[in-house]
GROMACS .gro file of C-alpha atoms in nm:
model
  342
    1MET     CA    1  17.895   6.732  11.561
    2LYS     CA    2  17.574   6.766  11.357
    3LYS     CA    3  17.610   6.927  11.027
    4SER     CA    4  17.400   7.238  10.980
    5ARG     CA    5  17.159   7.229  10.679
    6LYS     CA    6  17.254   7.428  10.375
    7SER     CA    7  17.116   7.780  10.318
    8THR     CA    8  16.799   7.811  10.092
    9LEU     CA    9  16.661   8.099   9.888
   10THR     CA   10  16.396   8.139  10.165
   11ASP     CA   11  16.679   8.188  10.418
   12LEU     CA   12  16.850   8.452  10.206
   13ALA     CA   13  16.522   8.636  10.148
   14LYS     CA   14  16.445   8.638  10.524
   15ALA     CA   15  16.794   8.762  10.605
   16ILE     CA   16  16.791   9.047  10.362
   17GLY     CA   17  16.430   9.133  10.391
   18MET     CA   18  16.313   9.073  10.033
   19ASN     CA   19  16.066   8.829   9.875
   20VAL     CA   20  16.206   8.504   9.748
   21SER     CA   21  16.139   8.582   9.372
   22THR     CA   22  16.343   8.907   9.393
   23VAL     CA   23  16.630   8.716   9.552
   24SER     CA   24  16.615   8.436   9.287
   25ARG     CA   25  16.601   8.698   9.002
   26ALA     CA   26  16.908   8.889   9.154
   27LEU     CA   27  17.120   8.570   9.172
   28ASN     CA   28  17.025   8.488   8.811
   29ASP     CA   29  17.106   8.840   8.682
   30HIS     CA   30  16.742   8.917   8.592
   31PRO     CA   31  16.726   9.249   8.381
   32LYS     CA   32  16.437   9.372   8.602
   33ILE     CA   33  16.668   9.374   8.914
   34SER     CA   34  16.911   9.676   8.969
   35SER     CA   35  17.289   9.617   8.988
   36LYS     CA   36  17.288   9.735   9.347
   37THR     CA   37  17.032   9.480   9.464
   38LYS     CA   38  17.212   9.207   9.266
   39ALA     CA   39  17.550   9.299   9.436
   40LYS     CA   40  17.377   9.307   9.776
   41VAL     CA   41  17.203   8.966   9.728
   42LYS     CA   42  17.512   8.801   9.591
   43ALA     CA   43  17.729   8.926   9.880
   44LEU     CA   44  17.505   8.784  10.128
   45ALA     CA   45  17.476   8.451   9.941
   46GLU     CA   46  17.853   8.422   9.972
   47GLU     CA   47  17.837   8.514  10.336
   48MET     CA   48  17.560   8.260  10.408
   49ASP     CA   49  17.747   7.992  10.184
   50TYR     CA   50  17.452   7.963   9.983
   51LYS     CA   51  17.509   7.694   9.695
   52PRO     CA   52  17.248   7.652   9.422
   53ASN     CA   53  17.144   7.287   9.352
   54PRO     CA   54  17.383   7.129   9.106
   55LEU     CA   55  17.101   7.012   8.884
   56ALA     CA   56  16.979   7.372   8.854
   57GLN     CA   57  17.316   7.463   8.717
   58GLY     CA   58  17.302   7.193   8.456
   59LEU     CA   59  17.554   6.953   8.629
   60LYS     CA   60  17.530   6.579   8.597
   61LYS     CA   61  17.265   6.404   8.792
   62GLN     CA   62  17.065   6.089   8.741
   63ASP     CA   63  16.737   6.145   8.561
   64THR     CA   64  16.453   5.994   8.736
   65LYS     CA   65  16.240   5.981   8.401
   66THR     CA   66  15.941   6.092   8.601
   67ILE     CA   67  15.730   6.413   8.581
   68GLY     CA   68  15.466   6.536   8.811
   69VAL     CA   69  15.125   6.674   8.709
   70ILE     CA   70  14.894   6.870   8.951
   71PHE     CA   71  14.533   6.928   8.862
   72PRO     CA   72  14.289   7.114   9.071
   73THR     CA   73  14.029   6.836   9.031
   74PHE     CA   74  13.912   6.587   8.780
   75ASP     CA   75  13.561   6.695   8.767
   76THR     CA   76  13.580   6.827   8.408
   77ASN     CA   77  13.676   6.666   8.092
   78PHE     CA   78  13.917   6.944   8.007
   79PHE     CA   79  14.178   6.797   8.250
   80PHE     CA   80  14.142   6.450   8.108
   81ARG     CA   81  14.213   6.592   7.760
   82VAL     CA   82  14.501   6.784   7.880
   83LEU     CA   83  14.645   6.464   8.035
   84LYS     CA   84  14.597   6.284   7.713
   85GLY     CA   85  14.823   6.523   7.548
   86ILE     CA   86  15.078   6.504   7.833
   87GLU     CA   87  15.080   6.122   7.818
   88LYS     CA   88  15.126   6.115   7.446
   89VAL     CA   89  15.450   6.310   7.457
   90MET     CA   90  15.576   6.173   7.785
   91HIS     CA   91  15.540   5.810   7.725
   92GLU     CA   92  15.689   5.843   7.380
   93LYS     CA   93  16.001   6.006   7.552
   94GLY     CA   94  16.009   5.710   7.806
   95TYR     CA   95  15.871   5.926   8.111
   96GLN     CA   96  15.641   5.802   8.375
   97ILE     CA   97  15.386   6.051   8.524
   98ILE     CA   98  15.279   6.097   8.885
   99ILE     CA   99  14.938   6.272   8.910
  100SER     CA  100  14.811   6.467   9.206
  101THR     CA  101  14.494   6.665   9.271
  102ALA     CA  102  14.476   6.952   9.509
  103GLY     CA  103  14.098   6.996   9.545
  104ASN     CA  104  13.976   7.339   9.631
  105SER     CA  105  14.245   7.423   9.872
  106ALA     CA  106  14.562   7.644   9.846
  107THR     CA  107  14.704   7.437  10.136
  108HIS     CA  108  14.660   7.129   9.938
  109GLU     CA  109  14.816   7.283   9.629
  110LYS     CA  110  15.134   7.362   9.833
  111GLU     CA  111  15.145   7.011   9.985
  112ALA     CA  112  15.110   6.846   9.641
  113CYS     CA  113  15.392   7.054   9.500
  114GLN     CA  114  15.624   6.967   9.795
  115ALA     CA  115  15.520   6.599   9.774
  116LEU     CA  116  15.621   6.581   9.411
  117SER     CA  117  15.944   6.764   9.483
  118SER     CA  118  16.027   6.502   9.754
  119TYR     CA  119  15.991   6.231   9.488
  120HIS     CA  120  16.278   6.398   9.292
  121VAL     CA  121  16.063   6.428   8.974
  122GLY     CA  122  16.239   6.568   8.669
  123GLY     CA  123  15.971   6.861   8.647
  124ILE     CA  124  15.619   6.950   8.741
  125ILE     CA  125  15.331   7.070   8.528
  126ILE     CA  126  15.098   7.260   8.752
  127PHE     CA  127  14.745   7.390   8.729
  128LEU     CA  128  14.724   7.612   9.025
  129SER     CA  129  14.394   7.768   9.129
  130TYR     CA  130  14.498   8.003   9.404
  131ASP     CA  131  14.709   8.314   9.435
  132HIS     CA  132  14.948   8.213   9.697
  133GLU     CA  133  15.053   8.497   9.928
  134ASP     CA  134  15.386   8.341   9.981
  135PRO     CA  135  15.497   8.161   9.658
  136SER     CA  136  15.836   8.099   9.804
  137PHE     CA  137  15.773   7.709   9.822
  138LEU     CA  138  15.752   7.705   9.429
  139ILE     CA  139  16.077   7.910   9.396
  140ASP     CA  140  16.244   7.670   9.650
  141ILE     CA  141  16.136   7.371   9.416
  142GLN     CA  142  16.299   7.552   9.125
  143ASP     CA  143  16.618   7.611   9.336
  144GLU     CA  144  16.629   7.239   9.386
  145GLY     CA  145  16.672   7.197   9.017
  146ILE     CA  146  16.298   7.096   8.929
  147PRO     CA  147  16.152   7.295   8.644
  148LEU     CA  148  15.807   7.409   8.682
  149LEU     CA  149  15.551   7.479   8.408
  150PHE     CA  150  15.233   7.652   8.484
  151MET     CA  151  14.924   7.608   8.279
  152ASP     CA  152  14.604   7.833   8.242
  153ARG     CA  153  14.738   8.119   8.448
  154ILE     CA  154  15.050   8.343   8.475
  155TYR     CA  155  15.217   8.427   8.808
  156GLU     CA  156  15.410   8.756   8.777
  157GLU     CA  157  15.623   8.663   9.082
  158ILE     CA  158  15.759   8.345   8.926
  159ASP     CA  159  16.003   8.312   8.624
  160ALA     CA  160  15.899   7.994   8.453
  161ASN     CA  161  15.743   7.842   8.144
  162TYR     CA  162  15.373   7.904   8.090
  163VAL     CA  163  15.109   7.745   7.853
  164VAL     CA  164  14.783   7.938   7.866
  165SER     CA  165  14.471   7.950   7.643
  166ASP     CA  166  14.380   8.294   7.520
  167ASP     CA  167  14.037   8.309   7.706
  168PHE     CA  168  13.998   8.684   7.684
  169LYS     CA  169  14.040   8.690   7.310
  170GLY     CA  170  13.813   8.389   7.265
  171MET     CA  171  13.527   8.543   7.457
  172PHE     CA  172  13.588   8.905   7.341
  173GLU     CA  173  13.593   8.810   6.963
  174THR     CA  174  13.295   8.572   6.982
  175VAL     CA  175  13.070   8.823   7.170
  176SER     CA  176  13.174   9.095   6.942
  177ASP     CA  177  13.070   8.885   6.639
  178PHE     CA  178  12.733   8.824   6.800
  179ILE     CA  179  12.684   9.208   6.852
  180GLU     CA  180  12.773   9.262   6.488
  181LYS     CA  181  12.491   9.027   6.395
  182GLY     CA  182  12.246   9.232   6.600
  183PHE     CA  183  12.252   9.069   6.934
  184LYS     CA  184  12.236   9.348   7.207
  185ASN     CA  185  12.114   9.201   7.538
  186ILE     CA  186  12.381   8.946   7.640
  187VAL     CA  187  12.405   8.757   7.970
  188HIS     CA  188  12.718   8.615   8.112
  189ILE     CA  189  12.723   8.330   8.374
  190LYS     CA  190  13.056   8.376   8.543
  191GLY     CA  191  13.261   8.122   8.736
  192SER     CA  192  13.437   8.147   9.069
  193GLU     CA  193  13.621   8.465   9.143
  194GLU     CA  194  13.919   8.251   9.268
  195VAL     CA  195  13.978   8.108   8.925
  196SER     CA  196  14.182   8.321   8.670
  197THR     CA  197  14.024   8.177   8.363
  198SER     CA  198  13.678   8.283   8.495
  199PHE     CA  199  13.813   8.634   8.531
  200SER     CA  200  13.971   8.647   8.181
  201ARG     CA  201  13.631   8.520   8.018
  202LEU     CA  202  13.429   8.786   8.218
  203GLN     CA  203  13.678   9.061   8.103
  204GLY     CA  204  13.645   8.949   7.753
  205TYR     CA  205  13.257   8.957   7.761
  206GLN     CA  206  13.272   9.300   7.928
  207GLU     CA  207  13.516   9.453   7.696
  208ALA     CA  208  13.339   9.322   7.383
  209LEU     CA  209  13.024   9.514   7.513
  210ARG     CA  210  13.221   9.838   7.583
  211GLU     CA  211  13.410   9.837   7.246
  212ASN     CA  212  13.082   9.801   7.059
  213GLY     CA  213  12.910  10.086   7.252
  214LEU     CA  214  12.699   9.877   7.479
  215GLU     CA  215  12.668   9.927   7.851
  216VAL     CA  216  12.749   9.654   8.093
  217ASN     CA  217  12.426   9.552   8.279
  218PRO     CA  218  12.526   9.426   8.630
  219ASP     CA  219  12.202   9.235   8.640
  220PHE     CA  220  12.308   9.041   8.335
  221ILE     CA  221  12.629   8.894   8.507
  222ILE     CA  222  12.519   8.593   8.699
  223LYS     CA  223  12.776   8.516   8.973
  224CYS     CA  224  12.825   8.130   9.026
  225GLU     CA  225  13.088   7.977   9.237
  226HIS     CA  226  13.001   7.623   9.115
  227GLU     CA  227  12.770   7.493   8.841
  228SER     CA  228  12.527   7.390   9.099
  229GLU     CA  229  12.436   7.751   9.136
  230VAL     CA  230  12.360   7.832   8.768
  231LYS     CA  231  11.982   7.736   8.783
  232THR     CA  232  11.928   7.951   9.095
  233GLY     CA  233  12.104   8.245   8.934
  234LEU     CA  234  11.910   8.212   8.607
  235ARG     CA  235  11.582   8.178   8.780
  236LYS     CA  236  11.653   8.498   8.971
  237LEU     CA  237  11.732   8.678   8.637
  238LEU     CA  238  11.427   8.549   8.461
  239SER     CA  239  11.207   8.660   8.763
  240LYS     CA  240  11.317   9.018   8.689
  241TYR     CA  241  11.357   9.004   8.301
  242SER     CA  242  11.141   8.854   8.025
  243ILE     CA  243  11.313   8.605   7.790
  244GLU     CA  244  11.232   8.855   7.517
  245ASP     CA  245  11.481   9.088   7.687
  246ILE     CA  246  11.765   8.847   7.634
  247ASP     CA  247  11.938   8.762   7.296
  248LEU     CA  248  12.230   8.547   7.426
  249ILE     CA  249  12.352   8.366   7.737
  250THR     CA  250  12.728   8.323   7.748
  251CYS     CA  251  12.863   8.078   8.007
  252TYR     CA  252  13.205   8.046   8.188
  253ASN     CA  253  13.225   7.680   8.068
  254ASP     CA  254  13.015   7.415   7.896
  255TYR     CA  255  12.907   7.250   8.233
  256TYR     CA  256  12.752   7.588   8.341
  257ALA     CA  257  12.578   7.593   7.983
  258PHE     CA  258  12.448   7.254   8.035
  259GLN     CA  259  12.275   7.360   8.360
  260ALA     CA  260  12.146   7.671   8.191
  261LEU     CA  261  11.995   7.454   7.912
  262GLU     CA  262  11.816   7.235   8.153
  263LEU     CA  263  11.667   7.527   8.327
  264LEU     CA  264  11.559   7.687   8.004
  265LYS     CA  265  11.387   7.358   7.909
  266GLU     CA  266  11.210   7.337   8.245
  267LYS     CA  267  11.065   7.687   8.161
  268ASN     CA  268  10.971   7.576   7.802
  269ILE     CA  269  11.202   7.833   7.663
  270SER     CA  270  11.328   7.718   7.321
  271VAL     CA  271  11.699   7.739   7.229
  272PRO     CA  272  11.797   7.899   7.001
  273GLU     CA  273  11.446   8.019   6.884
  274ASP     CA  274  11.380   8.220   7.204
  275VAL     CA  275  11.733   8.273   7.326
  276SER     CA  276  12.083   8.160   7.207
  277LEU     CA  277  12.322   7.972   7.444
  278LEU     CA  278  12.702   7.967   7.440
  279GLY     CA  279  12.947   7.750   7.637
  280PHE     CA  280  13.322   7.755   7.664
  281ALA     CA  281  13.577   7.472   7.627
  282ASN     CA  282  13.424   7.238   7.380
  283ASP     CA  283  13.365   6.949   7.618
  284PRO     CA  284  13.283   6.621   7.414
  285LEU     CA  285  12.942   6.619   7.593
  286SER     CA  286  12.851   6.948   7.406
  287THR     CA  287  12.784   6.746   7.099
  288TYR     CA  288  12.537   6.523   7.272
  289THR     CA  289  12.299   6.784   7.412
  290SER     CA  290  11.971   6.875   7.237
  291PRO     CA  291  12.023   7.105   7.081
  292LYS     CA  292  12.401   7.054   7.033
  293LEU     CA  293  12.589   7.322   7.226
  294SER     CA  294  12.769   7.608   7.052
  295THR     CA  295  13.095   7.666   7.234
  296ILE     CA  296  13.433   7.844   7.239
  297ASN     CA  297  13.696   7.571   7.161
  298GLN     CA  298  13.987   7.534   7.414
  299PRO     CA  299  14.224   7.284   7.257
  300ALA     CA  300  14.309   7.098   7.579
  301GLU     CA  301  14.498   6.808   7.428
  302HIS     CA  302  14.716   7.046   7.224
  303MET     CA  303  14.790   7.241   7.545
  304GLY     CA  304  14.905   6.926   7.707
  305VAL     CA  305  15.132   6.838   7.414
  306GLN     CA  306  15.276   7.187   7.402
  307ALA     CA  307  15.341   7.195   7.780
  308SER     CA  308  15.527   6.852   7.768
  309CYS     CA  309  15.750   6.953   7.487
  310ILE     CA  310  15.836   7.285   7.660
  311LEU     CA  311  15.907   7.114   7.988
  312LEU     CA  312  16.125   6.838   7.836
  313ASP     CA  313  16.331   7.105   7.652
  314GLU     CA  314  16.401   7.276   7.977
  315ILE     CA  315  16.493   6.958   8.140
  316ASN     CA  316  16.725   6.857   7.859
  317LYS     CA  317  16.904   7.192   7.846
  318ASN     CA  318  16.940   7.208   8.216
  319ARG     CA  319  17.102   6.868   8.211
  320LYS     CA  320  17.352   6.985   7.951
  321GLY     CA  321  17.423   7.310   8.134
  322GLU     CA  322  17.290   7.523   7.849
  323ASN     CA  323  17.126   7.863   7.894
  324TYR     CA  324  16.756   7.847   7.880
  325GLN     CA  325  16.502   8.110   7.800
  326TYR     CA  326  16.157   8.073   7.960
  327GLN     CA  327  15.860   8.112   7.724
  328THR     CA  328  15.487   8.179   7.733
  329SER     CA  329  15.276   7.982   7.496
  330MET     CA  330  14.941   8.132   7.416
  331VAL     CA  331  14.712   7.888   7.263
  332ASN     CA  332  14.421   8.028   7.037
  333THR     CA  333  14.050   7.970   7.126
  334PHE     CA  334  13.777   8.009   6.872
  335TYR     CA  335  13.413   7.994   6.832
  336LEU     CA  336  13.244   7.651   6.727
  337LYS     CA  337  12.875   7.710   6.600
  338ARG     CA  338  12.636   7.423   6.662
  339GLU     CA  339  12.276   7.430   6.719
  340SER     CA  340  12.225   7.632   7.035
  341THR     CA  341  12.304   7.968   6.865
  342LYS     CA  342  12.132   8.145   6.577
   0.00000   0.00000   0.00000
């Protein structure tokens, strides 16, 4: 007789009519879950003979000494610098790294996570770009005893460790400083609406204007899903406004700023004499442009180191069966003045 597969968190969630994150939290006595719901979920778990993965309970299991890392792409230097920080820590601790890229696809993100899970990695560091309507696949991976650490964005549905840069604060404080210096007409070239970092930087820009008594001009927010759209968007703006009407152009990232700088040069607009230009991330290439690009520093390598240390701490405590408290590490960003701003 064929042995039936064991029940999973997803099975419990479907049977009880709750989402997987609620079921997981109930089984782990999360304070946000009511006593009534906890009792109901635990009773069903016993009825369905649900058994958590032994590793998740801190019982002994062979350590593969391997961790997985999922990046959206490798088309920016930021991810290489994060990886450098991860490698520094993991190789010192004797861990090997399996790297996967998900491209611009929520489906590929899910497949990459499930593939790393099937390799029995000790933990996974993830840069997810999309809000998944059903995040149960991530919680199922945790239920298998594989810790997840999310970088660059926070998912309210999932209890886990997070390492994020304070994009909102970096943009808010920098734009506010420029306003205090007399800059009034400030443009923002925003990134894809699917990317949370783009949203946070846009919010920082808008809030800085409001807090300093300036109106947000919709024309001054240039929407670009990709850096290839920057020049087109900036040309459209400059067909409606004179460069004398603009004091500062802020950009979602340094690559957007590089495109903006090329377009300004094509139009014989001098930076920073005619208009100041600001990037975000502190890509190494920003020191090689002419003029050198002012930017908001995002300490990528430090983020990689931080993520690795936190993930290894969770792996080690799980192995010992010790209680573990998730944490969110917020890494500071700050303005780096170079030659492209007054």
